[in-house]
Tab-separated table of C-alpha atoms and ligand atoms in Angstrom:
chain	number	residue	atom	x	y	z
R	5	MET	CA	198.635	190.384	118.128
R	6	PRO	CA	200.256	187.946	120.617
R	7	GLU	CA	203.249	189.605	122.279
R	8	GLU	CA	205.645	186.679	122.543
R	9	LEU	CA	207.184	185.836	119.179
R	10	VAL	CA	209.767	183.140	118.582
R	11	SER	CA	212.112	182.606	115.664
R	12	ARG	CA	211.562	179.700	113.292
R	13	SER	CA	213.226	178.728	110.083
R	14	ILE	CA	212.147	176.463	107.264
R	15	GLU	CA	214.242	175.055	104.443
R	16	LEU	CA	212.931	175.688	100.942
R	17	PRO	CA	214.513	174.995	97.541
R	18	GLY	CA	215.443	178.704	97.171
R	19	GLY	CA	217.120	178.722	100.622
R	20	GLU	CA	216.052	179.107	104.241
R	21	LEU	CA	213.064	181.251	105.217
R	22	ARG	CA	213.195	182.958	108.601
R	23	LEU	CA	209.907	183.543	110.384
R	24	LEU	CA	208.651	185.043	113.612
R	25	GLN	CA	205.716	183.128	115.093
R	26	PRO	CA	203.539	183.581	118.210
R	27	GLN	CA	205.074	181.379	120.873
R	28	GLU	CA	201.809	179.615	121.796
R	29	SER	CA	201.458	178.413	118.184
R	30	ALA	CA	205.108	177.499	117.742
R	31	GLU	CA	204.834	175.040	120.631
R	32	LEU	CA	202.139	172.951	118.928
R	33	PRO	CA	203.070	169.518	117.584
R	34	ASP	CA	202.585	169.208	113.824
R	35	ALA	CA	203.951	165.835	112.769
R	36	GLY	CA	200.758	163.729	112.883
R	37	ALA	CA	199.539	161.543	110.032
R	38	VAL	CA	196.590	163.869	109.358
R	39	GLU	CA	196.146	167.619	109.694
R	40	TRP	CA	194.230	168.831	112.756
R	41	ALA	CA	192.590	171.909	114.255
R	42	PRO	CA	194.332	173.519	117.268
R	43	VAL	CA	192.802	176.061	119.669
R	44	VAL	CA	195.043	179.013	118.777
R	45	PRO	CA	194.120	181.498	116.001
R	46	TYR	CA	194.390	179.571	112.764
R	47	TRP	CA	196.437	182.282	111.052
R	48	SER	CA	199.230	181.850	113.608
R	49	VAL	CA	199.935	178.170	112.906
R	50	LEU	CA	202.631	177.098	110.457
R	51	TRP	CA	200.320	174.756	108.549
R	52	ARG	CA	201.891	172.033	106.502
R	53	SER	CA	199.816	173.002	103.466
R	54	GLY	CA	201.344	176.490	103.475
R	55	VAL	CA	204.858	175.162	103.863
R	56	ALA	CA	204.292	172.560	101.130
R	57	LEU	CA	202.883	175.134	98.691
R	58	ALA	CA	205.818	177.428	99.440
R	59	GLY	CA	208.129	174.520	98.616
R	60	LYS	CA	206.501	174.151	95.182
R	61	LEU	CA	206.855	177.854	94.430
R	62	ALA	CA	210.346	178.355	95.771
R	63	GLY	CA	212.222	176.833	92.873
R	64	MET	CA	210.138	178.478	90.138
R	65	ALA	CA	210.794	181.471	87.902
R	66	LEU	CA	207.887	183.768	88.756
R	67	ARG	CA	209.361	187.126	87.786
R	68	GLY	CA	206.737	189.517	86.511
R	69	LEU	CA	203.715	187.465	87.616
R	70	ARG	CA	200.961	189.088	89.688
R	71	ILE	CA	199.896	186.646	92.360
R	72	VAL	CA	197.236	186.850	95.063
R	73	GLU	CA	197.119	184.557	98.095
R	74	LEU	CA	193.788	184.001	99.863
R	75	GLY	CA	193.607	183.145	103.571
R	76	CYS	CA	197.373	183.612	103.724
R	77	GLY	CA	197.797	183.326	107.515
R	78	PHE	CA	201.568	183.200	107.868
R	79	ALA	CA	201.880	183.887	104.120
R	80	VAL	CA	204.742	181.459	103.607
R	81	PRO	CA	203.685	180.781	99.972
R	82	SER	CA	203.429	184.540	99.371
R	83	ILE	CA	206.927	185.120	100.743
R	84	ALA	CA	208.317	182.233	98.663
R	85	ALA	CA	206.582	183.566	95.525
R	86	ALA	CA	207.898	187.094	96.142
R	87	ARG	CA	211.398	185.697	96.572
R	88	ALA	CA	210.960	183.912	93.233
R	89	GLY	CA	210.242	187.274	91.605
R	90	ALA	CA	206.437	187.604	91.669
R	91	VAL	CA	204.536	190.715	92.683
R	92	VAL	CA	202.377	189.353	95.498
R	93	LEU	CA	199.250	190.509	97.275
R	94	ALA	CA	198.782	188.509	100.488
R	95	THR	CA	195.229	188.587	101.868
R	96	ASP	CA	193.442	187.289	104.934
R	97	ALA	CA	190.324	188.163	106.922
R	98	CYS	CA	192.513	188.663	109.978
R	99	ALA	CA	194.557	191.877	110.143
R	100	ASP	CA	196.995	190.430	112.720
R	101	ALA	CA	198.013	187.798	110.171
R	102	LEU	CA	198.900	190.517	107.674
R	103	THR	CA	200.912	192.522	110.196
R	104	LEU	CA	203.107	189.531	110.913
R	105	ALA	CA	203.264	188.503	107.238
R	106	THR	CA	204.631	191.952	106.359
R	107	ARG	CA	207.213	191.704	109.118
R	108	ASN	CA	208.227	188.183	108.067
R	109	ALA	CA	208.538	189.252	104.429
R	110	ARG	CA	210.942	192.020	105.478
R	111	LEU	CA	212.952	189.531	107.531
R	112	ASN	CA	213.494	187.646	104.277
R	113	ASP	CA	214.302	190.760	102.235
R	114	VAL	CA	211.158	190.680	100.131
R	115	ARG	CA	208.161	192.946	99.914
R	116	LEU	CA	204.532	191.883	100.107
R	117	GLU	CA	201.486	193.966	99.510
R	118	THR	CA	198.689	193.003	101.907
R	119	ALA	CA	194.938	193.508	102.086
R	120	THR	CA	192.316	192.493	104.607
R	121	VAL	CA	189.860	190.458	102.555
R	122	ASP	CA	186.956	188.286	103.678
R	123	TRP	CA	185.658	185.987	100.936
R	124	ALA	CA	182.131	186.966	101.996
R	125	ALA	CA	182.801	190.547	100.782
R	126	PRO	CA	185.444	190.340	98.054
R	127	ASP	CA	184.416	193.180	95.714
R	128	GLU	CA	187.373	195.409	96.517
R	129	LEU	CA	189.759	192.546	95.779
R	130	VAL	CA	187.935	191.678	92.563
R	131	ARG	CA	188.424	195.290	91.416
R	132	ARG	CA	192.192	194.650	91.595
R	133	ALA	CA	191.944	191.605	89.303
R	134	PRO	CA	193.028	190.117	86.997
R	135	PHE	CA	195.954	188.389	88.668
R	136	ASP	CA	197.988	185.693	86.922
R	137	LEU	CA	197.564	183.148	89.695
R	138	VAL	CA	195.638	182.568	92.928
R	139	LEU	CA	197.292	180.680	95.790
R	140	ALA	CA	195.490	179.210	98.791
R	141	ALA	CA	196.706	176.746	101.424
R	142	ASP	CA	194.456	174.935	103.889
R	143	VAL	CA	191.581	177.366	103.521
R	144	LEU	CA	188.774	174.816	103.125
R	145	TYR	CA	187.514	173.767	106.543
R	146	GLU	CA	184.181	175.636	106.783
R	147	ARG	CA	181.253	174.663	104.525
R	148	ALA	CA	180.355	178.361	104.132
R	149	SER	CA	183.638	178.925	102.299
R	150	ILE	CA	182.735	176.496	99.496
R	151	PRO	CA	180.273	178.686	97.524
R	152	GLN	CA	182.290	181.800	98.351
R	153	LEU	CA	185.480	180.410	96.837
R	154	LEU	CA	183.724	178.736	93.893
R	155	SER	CA	182.406	182.170	92.993
R	156	LEU	CA	185.545	184.173	93.812
R	157	LEU	CA	188.360	182.165	92.228
R	158	PRO	CA	187.380	182.633	88.554
R	159	ARG	CA	186.862	186.347	89.143
R	160	LEU	CA	190.509	186.692	90.193
R	161	ALA	CA	192.742	184.730	87.812
R	162	PRO	CA	192.803	182.091	85.058
R	163	GLU	CA	194.495	179.602	87.377
R	164	ALA	CA	194.516	178.679	91.083
R	165	TRP	CA	196.872	176.444	93.034
R	166	LEU	CA	195.376	174.985	96.196
R	167	ALA	CA	197.273	173.012	98.817
R	168	ASP	CA	194.849	171.081	100.962
R	169	PRO	CA	195.049	168.384	103.640
R	170	GLY	CA	191.708	166.818	102.657
R	171	ARG	CA	189.356	168.095	105.331
R	172	PRO	CA	185.654	167.357	104.613
R	173	ALA	CA	184.963	170.881	103.325
R	174	GLY	CA	187.966	170.588	100.996
R	175	VAL	CA	186.682	167.321	99.574
R	176	ALA	CA	183.207	168.831	99.050
R	177	PHE	CA	184.711	171.922	97.390
R	178	LEU	CA	186.752	169.811	94.974
R	179	GLU	CA	183.740	167.698	93.997
R	180	ARG	CA	181.917	170.843	92.958
R	181	ALA	CA	184.970	172.472	91.388
R	182	ASP	CA	185.659	169.331	89.368
R	183	SER	CA	182.349	169.688	87.530
R	184	ARG	CA	183.295	173.258	86.463
R	185	TRP	CA	187.013	173.297	85.705
R	186	PRO	CA	189.859	170.968	84.742
R	187	ILE	CA	191.808	170.082	87.894
R	188	GLU	CA	195.231	168.471	88.037
R	189	THR	CA	195.969	166.882	91.412
R	190	SER	CA	199.277	165.661	92.773
R	191	VAL	CA	199.835	163.935	96.073
R	192	GLY	CA	202.352	165.142	98.650
R	193	ASP	CA	203.088	163.777	102.097
R	194	VAL	CA	199.974	164.892	104.014
R	195	VAL	CA	198.990	167.595	101.544
R	196	LEU	CA	197.349	167.386	98.114
R	197	PHE	CA	198.059	169.973	95.391
R	198	HIS	CA	195.280	170.978	93.051
R	199	ARG	CA	195.850	173.136	89.949
R	200	LEU	CA	192.532	174.549	88.787
R	201	GLN	CA	192.275	175.891	85.236
R	202	LEU	CA	189.605	178.518	85.717
R	203	SER	CA	189.362	179.796	82.147
Z	310	SAM	C1	194.100	176.966	108.418
Z	310	SAM	S1	194.598	178.627	108.191
Z	310	SAM	C2	195.778	178.477	106.864
Z	310	SAM	C3	196.705	179.642	106.823
Z	310	SAM	C4	197.757	179.590	105.732
Z	310	SAM	N1	197.149	179.599	104.413
Z	310	SAM	C5	198.672	178.405	105.894
Z	310	SAM	O1	198.569	177.428	105.126
Z	310	SAM	O2	199.516	178.440	106.819
Z	310	SAM	C6	193.187	179.356	107.362
Z	310	SAM	C7	193.338	180.837	107.072
Z	310	SAM	O3	192.200	181.244	106.301
Z	310	SAM	C8	191.725	182.478	106.816
Z	310	SAM	N2	190.283	182.553	106.539
Z	310	SAM	C9	189.307	181.731	106.981
Z	310	SAM	N3	188.097	182.110	106.546
Z	310	SAM	C10	188.318	183.218	105.789
Z	310	SAM	C11	187.461	184.083	105.042
Z	310	SAM	N4	186.117	183.888	105.013
Z	310	SAM	N5	188.003	185.102	104.364
Z	310	SAM	C12	189.349	185.294	104.384
Z	310	SAM	N6	190.224	184.532	105.085
Z	310	SAM	C13	189.712	183.503	105.777
Z	310	SAM	C14	192.040	182.425	108.310
Z	310	SAM	O4	192.086	183.724	108.889
Z	310	SAM	C15	193.380	181.701	108.317
Z	310	SAM	O5	194.468	182.592	108.243
């Protein structure tokens, strides 16, 4: 875990979220016309897909829903969903991400459950299914993730909401997903939202 953390805040419909972030990641520019790939650990970046998905969730009534986030990194959507009343399991392959996500959830007076989960070995997570909803933001940038997530998503919940900046692996995933499930897509600023009906 990087030692130097700085305070950030983001405005969401349900109010401000306060976050601690590794300083080296907080200093990165993030206002370009397309999303990019910096040289710090990916989990430590405040990706626009995560912030945008959190913005969608923040104004919703989610009380009583069981939600799982995959590749949560900073877990901003998880924190927003928990604040909207959901019971949330935030997961990532990287344990450092989950340590900071737990701390950031507490900073915002919500509780997250966390689990270290790699999509290559998801059986333990699948045993905790079914959830009501899967969330994932900017998780499609490696080709290897495509078959893993195509297989995993329908084992977890009847619906998944993906926020994605349109990287090549994301486009390839959606082409294959589109032949299996109904997908409703809406266009944000840099980020696309995809609602996948998995059952
Ligand atoms: C680009 S970051 C996005 C983080 C966060 N969802 C957001 O939008 O801010 C991708 C995240 O996916 C996680 N990840 C990548 N491959 C993974 C895998 N095979 N299993 C689980 N998590 C993975 C990374 O650790 C990282 O936190």
